[in-house]
Amino acid sequence: MSALSLAPLSLLRTLTPEQKTGLFQKLEAVQAVNAARYGTKGDVVKAAARDLRVSTQAVNKWVGDFNAHGAEALVDGRRKRGKERGLPEITQRWITEEYLRLQREDSGVEIYKLIRDRARLWGKTGNPKYAIPGLVEPPAMGAKGYPVGLSQETIRRYGPDAYQRALAHQGRKAASDLLPSIPDSRIGVSYLERIFFDDQVYDHMIQQPGWEKPMRPVGFNALDYLTGAFLDFHMRLRWWDENSESHRSLTQREFVWFVLGLLSSVGYRGDAKGTRLVFEHGTANSWSSESGRLKTHAGHASFESALSAFTGGKVTIDRSGKFNQATWSEMMFVPKSAGNFRFKAPIESMFRAVRTHGLLIPGATGRNADLMPAENYGLEREETKWLKLASKFPTHIAEAVQSNLFSFAEYYSAYRMIYAGINADPDHALKDWEALGFVMREWRWEQDPTGLWRPRAELARLAESAPHVAATFDLQRAENPGLVRTRRMSRAEAVRQSEMDPAIRTLDIHDFHNLLPLEWAHELKVTRERTLVVRDPLIKGTKALTYFTACRNERGHRISLSPGDQVLCHLNPFAPDSLIVLDQHGAPIGIAARIPDDVASNADLAQDLLAARALQTADADAPVRAAFQGVAERRREVKAHNEGLRDAAAGIVRQTPAEKASDTKRRNRVQQTASSVDTSGALDAWASSSRTGEPPAPAAEPKPADDFNPFA
């Protein structure tokens, strides 16, 4: 017998589709329980409760109600009353609209009070302006003081959900956080195929000698999607600029240099998959010029087009959509433009892990002023006082001043360890790790200390070199399977396994000028001292950076600049030891090396600088040497002439250089063909004849000794 036959048609005609579905589910459960054999009904009740996601008490109640009152007792009356005897749909929509007009989270209480008071005024005065939309007459007041059918719980039930409230009160960006996330998979993704970039302000104050107040660090990060590893990070202080009276926050120019550094050190994919760089719309974004003001040497008006063209379309840039429109067009007023944080969720979520690891660092600020420790007010004043005093102390005393905060060097070192620790931690829950092959088979001897595990490759080598020893391990493993395990790789191990991909290529520093606008270049003039002097606003400090003018081009050839030459230069604020030098039209010349300020304490660096200066000196000497070559030749001729006159007066005949060379060749031939007979005298005679022009005397025959016996 089917569940449908248990419900009379007269009942089904009065039910909504939702009520019919619920009734049939209950009837099937009741029918199964009633048909169960003695002793098995408990299991059937549990199975029905599990399938319908209700309690066993509910199933037992259905059985009792059906057996006592029939199928009508199982109808969900609440749904029926909601449609027939509950509030009209117009009233329900009005309640929802009133909710959306109020901003506070506890607006349900306010809506309840509004409707209650409005119903009272309507009933007392009969004035239609107090009428509740959808109701024909004022509702009667109940015993508990509120209108019948309009309890606080009923009004709350008709209120909007969390998404609708966020959409009405905050906008689409906040509401999007309440939508279900879009599942994604790493299957089929390659290393460096998708790289996420973002900037962050670190949640600590830093005390740095030479500054008059504590500052917060800022920086950029890059995350590989496949391995989930931090590929690189940049950090600097958010310093106070006295000239502009503002904090020097991160800039798009810095970000472009950060991206170029990553592409030159880590690389990009040169195969058909390519590399997709995921940027944001704020600071972590590349340069572009819709008006055409910024252009590269090749005429590209954006970093995106220049990078795609230079890499043959292998590197592309992706950005999230913007939340910069009114919720609906007729609302007119637009919010402040912001990117979709869900678009780069992997790196956003990793920032939380970074901050968690840095909780023990002193000087925490919290995400905002409301979350900042109250004692930071006094702490910052104390640190500022000592920073100002230390600036007036002698150097050896200022360096001894202690602080309750980290210095920048200490903070940077700490976060280097934090990023490395996150990458090296195998305890993670990254999806699809096993399917990607990021697992490692390990083994250990039974007598090994706890926690010591050996790589599988070591066992393979042991099987080749000492099979009998490997056989011993096989016996141990047969008795104890726990001697072998499969371990999930850390992010760093996954990177090491993936970076051997032959499809990975890197940019060269000589390629950077193709990706930078000429307007960013410094216009410089070679000084009288044959140096280039640069002051870059992205590098804190008023002291200029000085560079040699001997440049190396991409082929390794040296090109020297002369005093007064006008050039364009790109200075990488993250690697200021190398300066990219271009001619006035933007064509590359080469890379110039920096002259450090203090090399007294570094003998190797001093030696390198001396060698570089020697090369530059040789380049500078070359035109001078060429100009005086004629004078030098004349002086040599005068000297040779005078020496010839002196020798003639003394009766000395000297060989000319050509005669000396010819004499040497003859001597070498004679020595190669000489026999074991001593010909030294003949050689001397021959040499003498070559000088005098007379034939040499014949060599004397060797005389035998007195006891010489030719037959002995």
XYZ file of C-alpha atoms in Angstrom:
712
model
C 0.000 0.000 0.000
C 1.443 3.395 -0.979
C 1.538 6.420 1.296
C -0.704 8.285 -1.153
C -3.587 5.852 -0.497
C -3.487 6.685 3.234
C -4.596 10.301 2.628
C -8.169 10.985 1.423
C -8.547 13.066 -1.756
C -10.814 15.541 0.046
C -7.894 16.365 2.340
C -5.290 16.610 -0.439
C -7.374 19.152 -2.380
C -7.087 21.657 0.500
C -3.299 21.397 0.938
C -0.511 23.417 -0.609
C 2.289 21.616 -2.489
C 4.615 22.067 0.493
C 2.047 20.563 2.843
C 1.487 17.595 0.529
C 5.233 16.865 0.372
C 5.547 16.960 4.157
C 2.448 14.774 4.602
C 3.693 12.074 2.215
C 7.079 11.928 3.968
C 5.412 11.453 7.331
C 2.974 8.831 5.982
C 5.856 6.789 4.511
C 7.633 6.825 7.870
C 4.445 5.888 9.752
C 3.689 3.092 7.284
C 7.219 1.675 7.663
C 7.004 1.717 11.458
C 3.553 0.091 11.552
C 4.682 -2.635 9.138
C 7.865 -3.456 11.085
C 8.153 -6.813 12.857
C 8.142 -7.065 16.605
C 11.541 -6.182 18.008
C 12.651 -4.160 14.960
C 10.444 -1.085 15.283
C 13.093 0.821 17.242
C 15.606 0.465 14.412
C 12.991 1.489 11.829
C 12.120 4.599 13.864
C 15.820 5.554 14.078
C 16.293 5.044 10.331
C 13.235 7.194 9.523
C 14.414 9.948 11.906
C 17.866 9.904 10.317
C 16.485 10.107 6.764
C 14.091 12.972 7.552
C 16.532 14.709 9.923
C 14.120 14.771 12.863
C 14.180 13.255 16.319
C 12.921 9.766 17.112
C 10.339 11.413 19.428
C 8.866 13.233 16.423
C 8.537 9.992 14.454
C 6.848 8.251 17.402
C 4.448 11.206 17.745
C 3.528 10.929 14.044
C 2.732 7.251 14.513
C 0.541 7.979 17.545
C -1.306 10.896 15.879
C -1.945 8.892 12.704
C -3.212 5.844 14.566
C -5.507 8.018 16.701
C -6.746 10.694 14.234
C -5.737 9.647 10.726
C -3.746 11.437 8.021
C -5.209 14.869 8.791
C -3.370 14.891 12.115
C -0.038 14.852 10.225
C -0.740 18.004 8.168
C 1.571 20.920 8.980
C -1.021 23.414 10.127
C 1.464 26.240 10.453
C 1.939 26.467 6.690
C -1.771 26.332 6.156
C -2.469 29.058 8.686
C 0.328 31.187 7.228
C -1.460 31.226 3.899
C -5.073 31.274 5.000
C -5.411 32.604 8.552
C -2.038 34.283 9.020
C -0.967 37.764 8.028
C -1.756 38.833 4.452
C 1.172 38.974 2.043
C 0.853 42.772 1.851
C 1.307 42.967 5.616
C 4.279 40.610 5.480
C 6.010 42.740 2.818
C 5.304 45.907 4.835
C 6.958 44.399 7.912
C 10.008 43.437 5.819
C 10.264 46.966 4.394
C 10.085 48.502 7.876
C 12.910 46.208 8.947
C 15.068 47.336 6.040
C 14.526 50.999 6.890
C 16.178 50.577 10.294
C 19.951 50.164 10.606
C 20.335 48.529 14.001
C 20.689 44.807 14.552
C 17.941 44.843 17.214
C 15.459 46.460 14.834
C 12.978 43.592 15.437
C 12.119 45.034 18.844
C 11.647 48.503 17.355
C 9.403 47.135 14.572
C 7.307 45.270 17.138
C 6.829 48.445 19.202
C 5.986 50.468 16.071
C 3.280 47.994 14.936
C 1.890 47.583 18.445
C 1.516 51.329 18.993
C 0.167 51.860 15.482
C -2.488 49.153 15.984
C -3.540 50.772 19.282
C -3.881 54.231 17.698
C -5.808 52.773 14.776
C -8.243 51.013 17.078
C -8.593 54.032 19.411
C -8.959 56.786 16.794
C -10.134 54.949 13.705
C -7.860 57.277 11.686
C -6.907 55.517 8.425
C -3.391 57.038 8.500
C -2.595 54.567 11.308
C -3.958 51.605 9.349
C -1.637 48.640 8.931
C -1.270 47.783 5.229
C -3.085 44.575 4.330
C -5.487 44.597 7.297
C -9.103 45.611 6.797
C -9.812 46.490 10.440
C -7.728 47.100 13.560
C -6.581 43.829 15.143
C -7.968 42.970 18.544
C -5.597 43.359 21.486
C -4.613 40.107 23.152
C -4.356 39.316 26.819
C -0.570 39.898 26.777
C -0.866 43.447 25.481
C -0.049 43.030 21.794
C -2.397 42.746 18.777
C -3.591 39.248 17.993
C -1.360 37.664 15.301
C 1.323 40.339 15.710
C 3.535 38.960 18.457
C 7.228 39.826 18.555
C 8.118 36.315 17.363
C 5.717 36.576 14.390
C 7.163 39.930 13.355
C 10.697 38.586 13.627
C 9.768 35.670 11.372
C 8.717 38.067 8.602
C 11.927 40.099 8.833
C 14.631 40.001 6.124
C 17.507 37.571 6.248
C 21.116 38.557 6.921
C 21.952 39.040 3.222
C 18.983 41.358 2.666
C 19.844 43.414 5.761
C 23.493 43.781 4.707
C 22.461 44.716 1.151
C 20.075 47.415 2.390
C 22.254 48.823 5.182
C 25.831 48.425 3.864
C 25.785 47.581 0.157
C 26.717 44.751 -2.159
C 30.287 44.312 -0.940
C 29.204 43.548 2.621
C 26.286 41.443 1.383
C 28.539 39.348 -0.845
C 30.279 38.038 2.263
C 27.024 36.250 3.138
C 26.709 34.438 -0.181
C 27.896 30.826 -0.482
C 31.521 30.519 -1.544
C 32.340 29.168 -4.983
C 34.221 25.862 -4.624
C 37.541 25.679 -6.409
C 40.060 22.919 -7.010
C 43.807 22.707 -7.490
C 43.472 19.734 -9.801
C 44.845 20.642 -13.218
C 46.596 23.799 -11.964
C 50.376 24.080 -12.408
C 53.020 25.807 -10.328
C 53.088 29.592 -10.954
C 49.982 29.346 -13.144
C 48.132 31.642 -10.732
C 49.900 34.065 -8.372
C 47.993 36.273 -5.928
C 49.320 39.681 -4.853
C 48.197 41.981 -2.073
C 49.480 44.653 0.288
C 49.142 44.752 4.044
C 49.756 47.010 7.025
C 51.364 45.026 9.850
C 49.722 45.225 13.279
C 52.741 46.405 15.286
C 54.620 49.569 16.153
C 58.338 49.668 15.361
C 60.999 51.787 17.074
C 63.735 52.759 14.656
C 66.744 54.871 15.717
C 66.939 58.096 13.755
C 63.182 58.609 13.773
C 61.177 60.708 16.180
C 58.154 58.431 16.631
C 57.227 54.723 16.361
C 55.919 53.564 12.971
C 54.025 50.625 11.493
C 55.549 48.377 8.800
C 53.836 47.963 5.432
C 54.594 45.651 2.541
C 53.559 43.431 -0.353
C 53.081 39.663 -0.544
C 52.879 37.089 -3.341
C 51.232 33.669 -2.961
C 51.270 30.719 -5.360
C 47.831 29.144 -5.693
C 48.922 25.556 -6.358
C 51.281 25.165 -3.395
C 49.724 27.808 -1.144
C 53.265 29.042 -0.411
C 54.451 32.602 0.088
C 56.768 33.194 -2.860
C 58.137 36.520 -1.710
C 57.399 39.420 0.596
C 58.471 43.049 0.882
C 58.481 45.211 3.981
C 59.335 48.799 4.794
C 58.335 51.388 7.358
C 55.344 53.640 6.846
C 57.491 56.671 7.584
C 56.417 60.231 8.158
C 57.325 62.686 5.424
C 58.076 66.056 6.999
C 57.811 67.874 3.670
C 54.324 66.684 2.758
C 53.293 66.164 6.404
C 51.833 62.757 5.629
C 52.719 59.083 5.952
C 54.624 57.583 3.029
C 52.367 54.628 2.303
C 52.922 52.017 -0.384
C 52.656 53.100 -4.012
C 51.833 51.402 -7.295
C 55.347 52.190 -8.454
C 56.782 50.128 -5.597
C 54.365 47.342 -6.414
C 55.493 47.156 -10.048
C 59.116 46.814 -8.896
C 58.021 44.065 -6.491
C 56.350 42.166 -9.350
C 59.420 42.559 -11.575
C 61.612 41.241 -8.778
C 59.388 38.177 -8.412
C 59.359 37.461 -12.157
C 63.157 37.701 -12.239
C 63.822 35.560 -9.141
C 60.936 33.054 -9.015
C 59.870 33.234 -12.664
C 56.783 32.598 -14.760
C 55.440 29.810 -16.953
C 56.522 29.916 -20.574
C 54.241 27.102 -21.781
C 50.672 27.188 -23.079
C 49.247 27.508 -19.552
C 51.150 30.697 -18.865
C 51.021 32.693 -15.638
C 48.072 34.740 -14.426
C 48.923 37.507 -11.950
C 45.947 38.339 -9.735
C 46.032 42.013 -8.672
C 43.615 44.247 -6.818
C 42.246 47.666 -7.746
C 44.024 49.554 -4.963
C 47.716 49.836 -4.120
C 48.630 46.317 -5.288
C 47.946 47.233 -8.886
C 50.087 47.983 -11.943
C 50.519 51.225 -13.853
C 48.367 52.212 -16.784
C 47.561 55.380 -18.689
C 44.236 55.634 -20.437
C 45.138 59.160 -21.494
C 48.438 57.988 -22.986
C 50.675 60.023 -20.647
C 52.644 56.968 -19.474
C 54.292 54.859 -22.143
C 57.180 52.447 -22.458
C 60.008 52.785 -24.970
C 58.008 50.489 -27.302
C 54.840 52.582 -26.929
C 52.812 50.388 -24.552
C 50.392 52.419 -22.431
C 50.026 49.917 -19.568
C 52.077 47.416 -17.625
C 49.591 44.725 -18.621
C 50.023 45.217 -22.369
C 53.812 45.612 -22.095
C 54.179 42.428 -20.029
C 51.920 40.405 -22.316
C 53.756 41.606 -25.424
C 57.235 41.011 -23.997
C 56.408 37.472 -22.789
C 54.490 36.529 -25.914
C 51.183 36.448 -24.066
C 52.508 34.018 -21.426
C 51.965 36.419 -18.514
C 48.551 38.036 -18.105
C 46.957 40.125 -15.379
C 43.586 39.543 -13.774
C 41.686 41.860 -11.455
C 38.571 41.461 -9.395
C 35.348 43.233 -10.131
C 34.697 46.528 -8.401
C 32.042 47.373 -5.836
C 31.561 50.927 -7.102
C 27.915 51.022 -8.175
C 24.786 51.946 -6.280
C 22.814 48.975 -4.981
C 20.295 49.810 -7.717
C 20.706 52.486 -10.376
C 17.754 54.505 -9.091
C 19.449 54.819 -5.673
C 21.902 57.246 -7.363
C 24.589 57.417 -4.660
C 27.588 55.140 -5.237
C 29.925 53.724 -2.552
C 33.663 54.254 -2.431
C 35.235 52.020 -5.045
C 36.623 48.756 -3.646
C 37.721 45.430 -5.107
C 36.098 42.089 -4.492
C 38.078 40.516 -1.651
C 36.718 37.069 -2.543
C 38.646 37.227 -5.813
C 41.947 36.765 -3.951
C 40.650 34.861 -0.951
C 43.716 32.530 -0.692
C 46.118 35.342 0.166
C 43.555 37.216 2.276
C 43.032 34.132 4.436
C 46.788 33.548 4.773
C 47.222 37.018 6.277
C 45.295 35.767 9.289
C 47.835 32.982 9.787
C 50.651 35.529 9.480
C 49.122 37.763 12.148
C 48.473 34.800 14.423
C 52.153 33.842 14.336
C 53.117 37.421 15.213
C 50.905 37.758 18.298
C 53.844 37.533 20.726
C 55.743 40.423 19.129
C 55.549 43.510 21.398
C 53.767 46.674 20.296
C 50.595 45.107 18.844
C 48.188 47.717 17.472
C 45.158 45.615 16.559
C 43.350 45.944 13.250
C 41.986 49.368 14.188
C 41.892 51.897 17.009
C 38.969 50.156 18.723
C 40.991 46.926 19.050
C 44.260 48.599 20.088
C 45.514 47.861 23.632
C 44.736 50.804 25.907
C 48.331 50.989 27.149
C 49.601 51.822 23.650
C 48.814 55.485 24.296
C 51.391 55.674 27.080
C 53.780 53.281 25.326
C 53.921 55.411 22.186
C 54.519 58.585 24.206
C 57.378 56.948 26.121
C 59.031 55.616 22.978
C 58.658 58.971 21.213
C 60.300 60.746 24.138
C 63.384 58.509 24.057
C 63.655 58.606 20.281
C 63.803 62.388 20.366
C 66.356 62.392 23.176
C 68.509 59.755 21.468
C 68.752 61.930 18.354
C 70.688 64.472 20.458
C 73.012 61.934 22.118
C 76.458 60.981 20.841
C 76.322 57.973 18.536
C 77.774 55.473 21.028
C 75.212 56.511 23.657
C 72.252 56.676 21.248
C 72.974 53.117 20.093
C 72.814 51.903 23.707
C 69.298 53.254 24.322
C 66.906 50.335 24.858
C 63.282 50.055 23.728
C 60.106 48.151 24.567
C 59.511 47.683 20.832
C 61.295 45.793 18.079
C 63.647 47.622 15.766
C 62.972 47.264 12.054
C 65.844 44.788 11.658
C 64.472 42.626 14.483
C 60.928 42.804 13.137
C 61.980 41.977 9.590
C 64.026 38.990 10.810
C 61.092 37.758 12.873
C 58.746 37.841 9.899
C 61.269 36.163 7.653
C 61.125 33.272 10.103
C 57.314 33.459 10.273
C 56.899 33.214 6.495
C 59.501 30.452 6.288
C 57.806 28.622 9.161
C 54.377 28.773 7.498
C 55.850 27.418 4.276
C 57.717 24.631 6.111
C 54.773 23.475 8.258
C 53.380 20.113 7.032
C 50.361 20.403 9.357
C 47.870 22.014 6.988
C 44.574 21.171 5.288
C 45.169 22.318 1.705
C 42.736 20.688 -0.697
C 43.658 18.043 -3.287
C 47.139 17.588 -1.788
C 47.209 13.814 -2.191
C 45.735 13.926 -5.692
C 48.480 16.352 -6.725
C 51.176 13.987 -5.523
C 52.378 16.301 -2.741
C 52.935 13.406 -0.352
C 56.107 11.756 0.826
C 56.634 8.099 1.701
C 58.917 7.729 4.717
C 60.291 4.852 6.762
C 62.274 4.195 9.943
C 64.130 1.367 11.618
C 62.414 -0.158 14.601
C 65.307 0.922 16.811
C 65.295 4.537 15.532
C 64.432 7.281 18.060
C 60.818 8.379 18.127
C 60.145 11.054 15.550
C 63.032 10.127 13.257
C 61.823 9.335 9.735
C 63.905 8.652 6.641
C 63.057 9.483 3.004
C 61.998 6.707 0.649
C 64.994 7.411 -1.606
C 67.356 6.338 1.167
C 65.691 2.923 1.340
C 65.916 2.571 -2.447
C 69.659 3.298 -2.346
C 70.046 0.818 0.485
C 68.299 -1.891 -1.544
C 70.847 -1.408 -4.346
C 73.998 -1.180 -2.247
C 73.149 -3.602 0.581
C 70.216 -5.882 -0.325
C 70.663 -8.014 2.797
C 70.224 -4.928 5.017
C 67.114 -3.866 3.094
C 65.770 -7.402 3.554
C 66.122 -6.936 7.308
C 63.887 -3.881 7.109
C 61.312 -5.874 5.130
C 61.130 -8.313 8.032
C 60.706 -5.495 10.538
C 57.971 -3.889 8.426
C 56.100 -7.181 8.150
C 55.879 -7.319 11.934
C 55.274 -3.576 12.412
C 53.481 -1.783 9.511
C 53.866 1.469 11.446
C 57.478 1.684 10.302
C 56.224 3.149 7.001
C 54.028 6.206 6.651
C 52.738 8.624 4.029
C 53.241 12.246 5.035
C 51.753 15.366 3.479
C 54.443 17.655 2.140
C 54.816 21.160 3.455
C 54.282 24.095 1.143
C 58.047 24.584 0.841
C 58.557 20.925 -0.146
C 55.820 21.249 -2.771
C 57.582 24.321 -4.165
C 60.935 22.513 -4.352
C 59.279 19.642 -6.197
C 57.469 22.001 -8.594
C 60.173 24.559 -9.367
C 62.118 22.016 -11.441
C 59.468 22.383 -14.150
C 61.323 23.123 -17.431
C 58.511 25.464 -18.502
C 59.553 28.063 -15.901
C 61.419 31.092 -17.227
C 62.733 34.249 -15.586
C 63.086 37.884 -16.557
C 66.526 39.501 -16.706
C 67.304 42.915 -15.279
C 68.143 44.014 -18.823
C 64.478 43.346 -19.720
C 62.984 45.654 -17.093
C 63.105 48.817 -19.201
C 60.639 47.212 -21.630
C 58.027 47.112 -18.850
C 58.504 50.520 -17.239
C 57.183 53.871 -18.486
C 59.822 56.361 -19.574
C 58.156 58.968 -17.359
C 59.362 57.031 -14.294
C 63.015 57.319 -15.365
C 65.398 59.803 -13.749
C 67.025 62.308 -16.088
C 70.711 62.369 -15.099
C 73.917 63.971 -16.287
C 77.334 62.313 -15.888
C 79.387 64.327 -13.380
C 82.952 65.558 -13.769
C 84.012 62.663 -11.502
C 82.472 60.219 -14.030
C 79.645 59.154 -11.740
C 75.840 59.106 -11.825
C 74.087 60.545 -8.761
C 70.462 59.568 -8.048
C 67.959 60.653 -5.432
C 64.845 58.462 -5.431
C 61.736 59.448 -3.435
C 60.935 55.774 -2.780
C 64.169 55.379 -0.807
C 64.071 57.132 2.556
C 66.889 59.536 3.277
C 68.335 62.619 1.668
C 71.715 61.079 0.874
C 72.113 60.397 -2.834
C 73.205 57.105 -4.368
C 76.319 57.160 -6.566
C 77.092 54.832 -9.470
C 80.005 54.098 -11.799
C 79.521 55.156 -15.409
C 81.015 51.951 -16.845
C 77.842 49.990 -17.831
C 77.528 46.330 -18.807
C 75.021 45.555 -21.537
C 73.091 42.300 -21.910
C 75.948 40.778 -23.970
C 78.522 41.533 -21.292
C 80.220 44.337 -23.211
C 81.371 47.384 -21.285
C 80.087 50.800 -22.351
C 81.547 53.893 -20.709
C 79.835 57.250 -20.371
C 81.635 60.569 -20.561
C 81.215 63.643 -18.359
C 78.283 65.718 -19.509
C 76.391 62.814 -21.139
C 72.620 62.989 -20.640
C 70.941 59.662 -19.798
C 67.709 58.202 -18.397
C 67.920 55.815 -15.446
C 65.559 53.414 -13.650
C 66.389 52.769 -9.984
C 64.926 49.691 -8.302
C 64.120 50.760 -4.703
C 64.316 47.113 -3.569
C 67.722 46.469 -5.170
C 69.513 49.826 -5.437
C 72.948 48.292 -6.117
C 72.197 48.188 -9.863
C 71.057 51.113 -11.990
C 69.359 50.606 -15.369
C 70.828 53.195 -17.785
C 69.095 54.255 -21.022
C 69.896 56.876 -23.626
C 67.752 59.980 -23.979
C 65.334 58.159 -26.305
C 64.840 55.202 -23.938
C 67.104 52.709 -25.713
C 69.084 50.523 -23.272
C 72.758 51.222 -22.589
C 73.501 48.829 -19.737
C 73.606 48.290 -15.982
C 75.739 50.524 -13.750
C 77.111 49.351 -10.382
C 76.638 51.341 -7.200
C 79.546 52.870 -5.285
C 78.885 52.039 -1.582
C 79.236 54.778 0.985
C 81.545 52.920 3.380
C 83.785 50.049 2.326
C 86.486 50.373 4.990
C 85.206 47.378 6.933
C 84.803 45.060 3.933
C 88.064 44.072 2.246
C 86.389 41.988 -0.474
C 84.062 44.834 -1.402
C 86.964 47.271 -1.472
C 88.866 44.948 -3.809
C 85.859 44.711 -6.135
C 85.507 48.492 -6.185
C 89.202 48.914 -6.989
C 88.810 46.506 -9.904
C 85.722 48.384 -11.126
C 87.570 51.697 -10.856
C 90.522 50.231 -12.762
C 88.209 49.255 -15.623
C 86.660 52.694 -15.651
C 90.145 54.265 -15.583
C 91.219 52.125 -18.533
C 88.161 53.245 -20.475
C 88.859 56.865 -19.645
C 92.563 56.515 -20.565
C 91.891 54.989 -24.001
C 91.053 58.197 -25.945
C 93.940 60.054 -24.306
C 96.367 57.278 -25.213
C 95.126 57.296 -28.812
C 95.489 61.066 -29.054
C 99.149 60.969 -27.968
C 100.109 57.849 -29.917
C 101.921 59.929 -32.560
C 103.924 61.797 -29.954
C 104.949 58.535 -28.307
C 106.084 57.062 -31.645
C 108.188 60.168 -32.403
C 109.826 59.976 -28.996
C 110.751 56.322 -29.521
C 112.271 57.112 -32.915
C 114.358 59.966 -31.466
C 115.617 57.742 -28.689
C 116.573 54.895 -31.081
C 118.372 57.337 -33.394
C 120.433 58.851 -30.594
C 121.346 55.422 -29.190
C 122.565 54.375 -32.690
C 124.860 57.411 -32.840
C 126.225 56.599 -29.407
C 126.986 52.967 -30.367
C 128.663 54.028 -33.631
C 130.944 56.372 -31.727
C 131.914 53.477 -29.435
C 132.382 50.976 -32.315
C 129.465 48.842 -31.166
C 127.257 47.154 -33.718
C 123.774 46.421 -32.346
C 121.048 44.343 -33.917
C 117.792 45.916 -34.922
C 114.621 44.370 -33.516
C 113.993 42.659 -36.884
C 117.496 41.197 -36.861
C 117.025 39.952 -33.316
C 113.808 38.179 -34.258
C 115.411 36.545 -37.291
C 118.419 35.505 -35.199
C 116.141 33.851 -32.658
C 114.308 31.862 -35.336
C 117.594 30.533 -36.784
C 118.896 29.563 -33.369
C 115.715 27.648 -32.599
C 115.915 25.681 -35.879
C 119.531 24.703 -35.264
C 118.777 23.562 -31.720
C 115.924 21.351 -32.941
C 118.095 19.594 -35.564
C 121.353 19.422 -33.638
C 122.860 15.976 -32.969
C 124.296 14.733 -29.726
C 127.654 16.245 -30.731
C 128.385 19.386 -28.824
C 127.657 22.203 -31.242
C 127.677 25.032 -28.757
C 130.861 26.391 -30.264
C 129.397 26.252 -33.763
C 126.292 28.035 -32.570
C 128.343 30.767 -31.001
C 130.357 31.150 -34.179
C 127.195 31.257 -36.261
C 125.713 33.900 -34.026
C 128.922 35.943 -34.273
C 128.935 35.725 -38.056
C 125.366 36.893 -38.224
C 126.397 40.055 -36.399
C 129.620 40.739 -38.338
C 128.545 39.489 -41.750
C 131.648 37.207 -42.091
C 131.341 33.405 -42.679
C 131.920 31.329 -39.557
C 135.182 29.406 -39.132
C 134.910 25.628 -39.553
C 134.418 23.762 -36.328
C 137.537 21.938 -35.029
C 137.510 18.144 -35.192
C 137.240 16.538 -31.750
C 140.521 15.020 -30.602
C 140.497 11.511 -29.100
C 141.884 11.042 -25.645
C 145.300 9.419 -25.130
C 143.775 6.095 -24.048
C 141.139 6.123 -26.745
C 140.585 2.598 -28.207
C 138.250 2.542 -31.179
C 137.805 -1.273 -30.829
C 137.009 -1.366 -27.178
